[in-house]
Short mmCIF file of N, CA and C in Angstrom, two decimals:
data_model
loop_
_atom_site.label_atom_id
_atom_site.label_comp_id
_atom_site.label_asym_id
_atom_site.label_seq_id
_atom_site.Cartn_x
_atom_site.Cartn_y
_atom_site.Cartn_z
N ASP A 8 0.81 -1.21 0.00
CA ASP A 8 0.00 0.00 0.00
C ASP A 8 0.85 1.26 0.00
N ARG A 9 2.12 1.16 0.42
CA ARG A 9 3.03 2.30 0.41
C ARG A 9 4.32 1.92 -0.30
N THR A 10 5.03 2.92 -0.79
CA THR A 10 6.32 2.68 -1.45
C THR A 10 7.32 3.73 -0.98
N LEU A 11 8.57 3.33 -0.89
CA LEU A 11 9.65 4.21 -0.47
C LEU A 11 10.30 4.80 -1.72
N VAL A 12 10.45 6.13 -1.76
CA VAL A 12 11.08 6.78 -2.90
C VAL A 12 12.15 7.75 -2.41
N GLU A 13 13.13 8.00 -3.26
CA GLU A 13 14.20 8.95 -2.95
C GLU A 13 14.32 9.94 -4.08
N GLY A 14 14.96 11.05 -3.80
CA GLY A 14 15.15 12.09 -4.82
C GLY A 14 14.42 13.33 -4.41
N GLY A 15 13.42 13.67 -5.12
CA GLY A 15 12.42 14.70 -4.89
C GLY A 15 12.82 15.89 -4.05
N PRO A 16 11.83 16.64 -3.69
CA PRO A 16 10.41 16.30 -3.74
C PRO A 16 9.78 16.39 -5.11
N GLY A 17 10.48 16.92 -6.10
CA GLY A 17 9.96 16.90 -7.47
C GLY A 17 10.13 15.51 -8.04
N TRP A 18 11.09 15.33 -8.92
CA TRP A 18 11.34 13.99 -9.45
C TRP A 18 11.89 13.12 -8.34
N CYS A 19 11.35 11.92 -8.22
CA CYS A 19 11.88 10.94 -7.29
C CYS A 19 11.81 9.56 -7.93
N PHE A 20 12.46 8.61 -7.32
CA PHE A 20 12.59 7.27 -7.88
C PHE A 20 12.31 6.24 -6.80
N THR A 21 11.65 5.14 -7.18
CA THR A 21 11.35 4.08 -6.24
C THR A 21 12.64 3.45 -5.73
N VAL A 22 12.70 3.18 -4.44
CA VAL A 22 13.83 2.46 -3.84
C VAL A 22 13.56 0.98 -4.07
N ASP A 23 14.41 0.34 -4.86
CA ASP A 23 14.20 -1.05 -5.26
C ASP A 23 14.92 -2.05 -4.37
N ARG A 24 15.04 -1.75 -3.10
CA ARG A 24 15.65 -2.68 -2.15
C ARG A 24 14.98 -2.47 -0.79
N PRO A 25 15.14 -3.40 0.11
CA PRO A 25 14.52 -3.22 1.43
C PRO A 25 15.03 -1.94 2.10
N PRO A 26 14.19 -1.26 2.87
CA PRO A 26 14.61 -0.01 3.51
C PRO A 26 15.89 -0.14 4.33
N GLU A 27 16.08 -1.28 4.98
CA GLU A 27 17.29 -1.44 5.80
C GLU A 27 18.56 -1.53 4.96
N ARG A 28 18.43 -1.73 3.65
CA ARG A 28 19.59 -1.78 2.74
C ARG A 28 19.77 -0.47 1.98
N PHE A 29 18.95 0.52 2.26
CA PHE A 29 19.01 1.79 1.54
C PHE A 29 20.27 2.56 1.93
N GLY A 30 20.91 3.15 0.95
CA GLY A 30 22.06 4.03 1.18
C GLY A 30 21.91 5.26 0.31
N VAL A 31 22.31 6.40 0.81
CA VAL A 31 22.18 7.63 0.04
C VAL A 31 23.10 7.60 -1.17
N ASN A 32 22.72 8.36 -2.20
CA ASN A 32 23.57 8.52 -3.38
C ASN A 32 23.44 9.95 -3.88
N LYS A 33 24.01 10.24 -5.04
CA LYS A 33 24.04 11.62 -5.51
C LYS A 33 22.67 12.21 -5.81
N ARG A 34 21.64 11.38 -6.00
CA ARG A 34 20.32 11.93 -6.28
C ARG A 34 19.43 12.01 -5.04
N THR A 35 19.93 11.59 -3.89
CA THR A 35 19.13 11.60 -2.67
C THR A 35 19.06 13.02 -2.10
N ASN A 36 17.91 13.64 -2.24
CA ASN A 36 17.64 14.94 -1.64
C ASN A 36 16.71 14.75 -0.45
N CYS A 37 15.81 13.79 -0.60
CA CYS A 37 14.91 13.46 0.50
C CYS A 37 14.46 12.01 0.34
N LEU A 38 13.88 11.49 1.36
CA LEU A 38 13.33 10.14 1.38
C LEU A 38 11.86 10.28 1.72
N LEU A 39 10.99 9.74 0.85
CA LEU A 39 9.55 9.88 1.02
C LEU A 39 8.87 8.53 1.08
N VAL A 40 7.80 8.44 1.83
CA VAL A 40 6.93 7.26 1.81
C VAL A 40 5.64 7.71 1.14
N LEU A 41 5.35 7.11 -0.03
CA LEU A 41 4.18 7.51 -0.81
C LEU A 41 3.17 6.38 -0.90
N ASP A 42 1.92 6.74 -1.02
CA ASP A 42 0.87 5.79 -1.33
C ASP A 42 1.18 5.20 -2.71
N ARG A 43 1.11 3.87 -2.86
CA ARG A 43 1.45 3.22 -4.13
C ARG A 43 0.61 3.75 -5.29
N ASP A 44 -0.69 3.96 -5.05
CA ASP A 44 -1.56 4.48 -6.12
C ASP A 44 -1.14 5.88 -6.54
N LEU A 45 -0.81 6.73 -5.57
CA LEU A 45 -0.35 8.08 -5.87
C LEU A 45 0.94 8.03 -6.70
N ALA A 46 1.87 7.17 -6.31
CA ALA A 46 3.13 7.02 -7.05
C ALA A 46 2.85 6.54 -8.47
N ARG A 47 1.98 5.56 -8.63
CA ARG A 47 1.66 5.01 -9.95
C ARG A 47 1.01 6.09 -10.84
N GLU A 48 0.10 6.87 -10.28
CA GLU A 48 -0.60 7.92 -11.03
C GLU A 48 0.35 9.04 -11.46
N ASN A 49 1.45 9.22 -10.75
CA ASN A 49 2.37 10.32 -11.03
C ASN A 49 3.70 9.87 -11.62
N THR A 50 3.76 8.63 -12.13
CA THR A 50 4.96 8.15 -12.79
C THR A 50 4.99 8.74 -14.20
N ILE A 51 6.10 9.40 -14.56
CA ILE A 51 6.14 10.14 -15.82
C ILE A 51 7.13 9.56 -16.83
N GLY A 52 7.70 8.42 -16.58
CA GLY A 52 8.62 7.79 -17.52
C GLY A 52 10.03 7.68 -16.98
N ASN A 53 10.75 6.69 -17.49
CA ASN A 53 12.13 6.43 -17.06
C ASN A 53 12.23 6.25 -15.55
N GLY A 54 11.18 5.72 -14.93
CA GLY A 54 11.19 5.48 -13.49
C GLY A 54 10.98 6.71 -12.64
N ARG A 55 10.74 7.86 -13.27
CA ARG A 55 10.58 9.10 -12.52
C ARG A 55 9.15 9.23 -11.99
N ILE A 56 9.04 9.68 -10.76
CA ILE A 56 7.75 9.96 -10.13
C ILE A 56 7.78 11.44 -9.76
N ASN A 57 6.75 12.19 -10.12
CA ASN A 57 6.70 13.61 -9.79
C ASN A 57 5.39 13.90 -9.09
N VAL A 58 5.43 14.08 -7.79
CA VAL A 58 4.21 14.35 -7.03
C VAL A 58 4.06 15.83 -6.66
N LEU A 59 4.91 16.66 -7.23
CA LEU A 59 4.86 18.09 -6.93
C LEU A 59 4.62 18.86 -8.22
N GLU A 60 3.49 19.54 -8.30
CA GLU A 60 3.17 20.34 -9.49
C GLU A 60 4.10 21.55 -9.58
N GLU A 61 4.33 22.03 -10.78
CA GLU A 61 5.22 23.17 -10.99
C GLU A 61 4.78 24.38 -10.16
N ARG A 62 3.48 24.62 -10.08
CA ARG A 62 2.99 25.77 -9.31
C ARG A 62 3.30 25.64 -7.82
N ASP A 63 3.43 24.40 -7.33
CA ASP A 63 3.75 24.19 -5.92
C ASP A 63 5.15 24.66 -5.57
N TRP A 64 6.07 24.62 -6.55
CA TRP A 64 7.45 25.05 -6.28
C TRP A 64 7.49 26.54 -5.96
N ALA A 65 6.72 27.34 -6.70
CA ALA A 65 6.78 28.79 -6.54
C ALA A 65 6.04 29.26 -5.29
N SER A 66 5.07 28.50 -4.82
CA SER A 66 4.24 28.97 -3.71
C SER A 66 4.82 28.67 -2.34
N ASP A 67 5.77 27.76 -2.27
CA ASP A 67 6.31 27.37 -0.97
C ASP A 67 7.43 28.30 -0.51
N GLU A 68 7.50 28.49 0.79
CA GLU A 68 8.64 29.17 1.39
C GLU A 68 9.81 28.21 1.35
N LEU A 69 11.02 28.75 1.22
CA LEU A 69 12.19 27.89 1.26
C LEU A 69 12.36 27.32 2.66
N GLU A 70 12.75 26.07 2.74
CA GLU A 70 13.02 25.43 4.02
C GLU A 70 14.52 25.39 4.24
N TYR A 71 14.94 25.77 5.41
CA TYR A 71 16.36 25.78 5.73
C TYR A 71 16.72 24.70 6.75
N GLU A 72 15.73 24.05 7.28
CA GLU A 72 15.93 22.96 8.23
C GLU A 72 15.06 21.79 7.80
N PRO A 73 15.47 20.56 8.09
CA PRO A 73 14.62 19.41 7.76
C PRO A 73 13.30 19.48 8.51
N THR A 74 12.23 18.97 7.89
CA THR A 74 10.94 18.94 8.57
C THR A 74 10.93 17.87 9.65
N GLU A 75 11.75 16.86 9.48
CA GLU A 75 11.86 15.81 10.49
C GLU A 75 13.25 15.22 10.41
N THR A 76 13.82 14.88 11.54
CA THR A 76 15.13 14.25 11.57
C THR A 76 14.97 12.83 12.07
N ILE A 77 15.58 11.89 11.37
CA ILE A 77 15.53 10.50 11.82
C ILE A 77 16.89 10.13 12.40
N THR A 78 16.88 9.23 13.36
CA THR A 78 18.09 8.75 13.98
C THR A 78 18.13 7.24 13.84
N PRO A 79 18.66 6.74 12.73
CA PRO A 79 18.67 5.29 12.52
C PRO A 79 19.65 4.60 13.47
N SER A 80 19.38 3.34 13.77
CA SER A 80 20.29 2.59 14.63
C SER A 80 21.57 2.22 13.90
N THR A 81 21.50 2.09 12.59
CA THR A 81 22.69 1.83 11.77
C THR A 81 22.59 2.65 10.49
N VAL A 82 23.72 2.93 9.91
CA VAL A 82 23.79 3.65 8.64
C VAL A 82 24.73 2.88 7.73
N ARG A 83 24.28 2.65 6.49
CA ARG A 83 25.12 1.95 5.51
C ARG A 83 25.64 2.98 4.52
N VAL A 84 26.95 3.03 4.36
CA VAL A 84 27.57 3.93 3.39
C VAL A 84 28.12 3.06 2.27
N PRO A 85 27.51 3.13 1.07
CA PRO A 85 27.99 2.28 -0.02
C PRO A 85 29.38 2.72 -0.47
N LEU A 86 30.23 1.74 -0.73
CA LEU A 86 31.56 2.01 -1.26
C LEU A 86 31.49 1.84 -2.77
N LEU A 87 31.83 2.88 -3.49
CA LEU A 87 31.68 2.85 -4.94
C LEU A 87 33.00 2.55 -5.63
N GLY A 88 32.90 1.89 -6.73
CA GLY A 88 34.05 1.59 -7.57
C GLY A 88 33.54 1.37 -8.97
N ARG A 89 34.32 0.75 -9.82
CA ARG A 89 33.90 0.54 -11.19
C ARG A 89 33.69 -0.93 -11.51
N GLY A 90 33.41 -1.75 -10.53
CA GLY A 90 33.07 -3.15 -10.79
C GLY A 90 34.11 -3.88 -11.58
N SER A 91 33.83 -4.15 -12.85
CA SER A 91 34.73 -4.94 -13.68
C SER A 91 36.01 -4.20 -14.05
N ASN A 92 36.04 -2.88 -13.90
CA ASN A 92 37.24 -2.10 -14.24
C ASN A 92 38.13 -1.88 -13.03
N ARG A 93 38.34 -2.90 -12.23
CA ARG A 93 39.14 -2.76 -11.01
C ARG A 93 40.56 -2.28 -11.29
N ASN A 94 41.07 -2.52 -12.49
CA ASN A 94 42.42 -2.07 -12.81
C ASN A 94 42.48 -0.57 -13.07
N THR A 95 41.35 0.03 -13.40
CA THR A 95 41.30 1.45 -13.71
C THR A 95 41.11 2.31 -12.46
N VAL A 96 40.29 1.83 -11.55
CA VAL A 96 39.94 2.60 -10.36
C VAL A 96 40.23 1.78 -9.11
N GLN A 97 40.85 2.40 -8.14
CA GLN A 97 41.12 1.72 -6.88
C GLN A 97 39.82 1.57 -6.10
N PRO A 98 39.66 0.48 -5.33
CA PRO A 98 38.46 0.35 -4.50
C PRO A 98 38.33 1.54 -3.55
N ALA A 99 37.11 1.93 -3.28
CA ALA A 99 36.84 3.07 -2.40
C ALA A 99 37.22 2.75 -0.96
N VAL A 100 37.55 3.78 -0.23
CA VAL A 100 37.89 3.66 1.19
C VAL A 100 36.88 4.52 1.95
N PRO A 101 36.26 3.98 3.01
CA PRO A 101 35.28 4.79 3.75
C PRO A 101 35.93 6.05 4.33
N VAL A 102 35.18 7.14 4.33
CA VAL A 102 35.68 8.39 4.90
C VAL A 102 34.80 8.80 6.09
N VAL A 103 34.10 7.85 6.65
CA VAL A 103 33.27 8.12 7.83
C VAL A 103 33.74 7.25 8.97
N GLU A 104 33.51 7.70 10.16
CA GLU A 104 33.86 6.92 11.34
C GLU A 104 32.58 6.33 11.90
N ILE A 105 32.59 5.03 12.17
CA ILE A 105 31.44 4.36 12.75
C ILE A 105 31.58 4.40 14.27
N VAL A 106 30.61 4.99 14.92
CA VAL A 106 30.64 5.13 16.37
C VAL A 106 29.47 4.36 16.95
N ALA A 107 29.75 3.49 17.91
CA ALA A 107 28.68 2.72 18.55
C ALA A 107 27.85 3.64 19.43
N ARG A 108 26.54 3.46 19.37
CA ARG A 108 25.64 4.24 20.22
C ARG A 108 25.36 3.48 21.49
N SER A 109 25.20 4.22 22.55
CA SER A 109 24.88 3.54 23.82
C SER A 109 23.44 3.73 24.19
#
């Protein structure tokens, strides 16, 4: 009945993996939970979903703070490389520190 999407709030894309496996990428601006029917009705091609009309962009005040902050118990940071071109690009090295929460 609901689907998880990332990107948006204009164009967004369905997250095609379980939420616990989600990791941010260059197109992640926000994470939304949408009604599946609403997402289907607003799919515009190439996997893009647009639930925000053009007029809605101009009428809103700019937001400078998140509307809600989440505190996940774990965070997955994907390490990117070039797959089969391992000779061209060195494997990525994490640049974040993992700190255990108490």
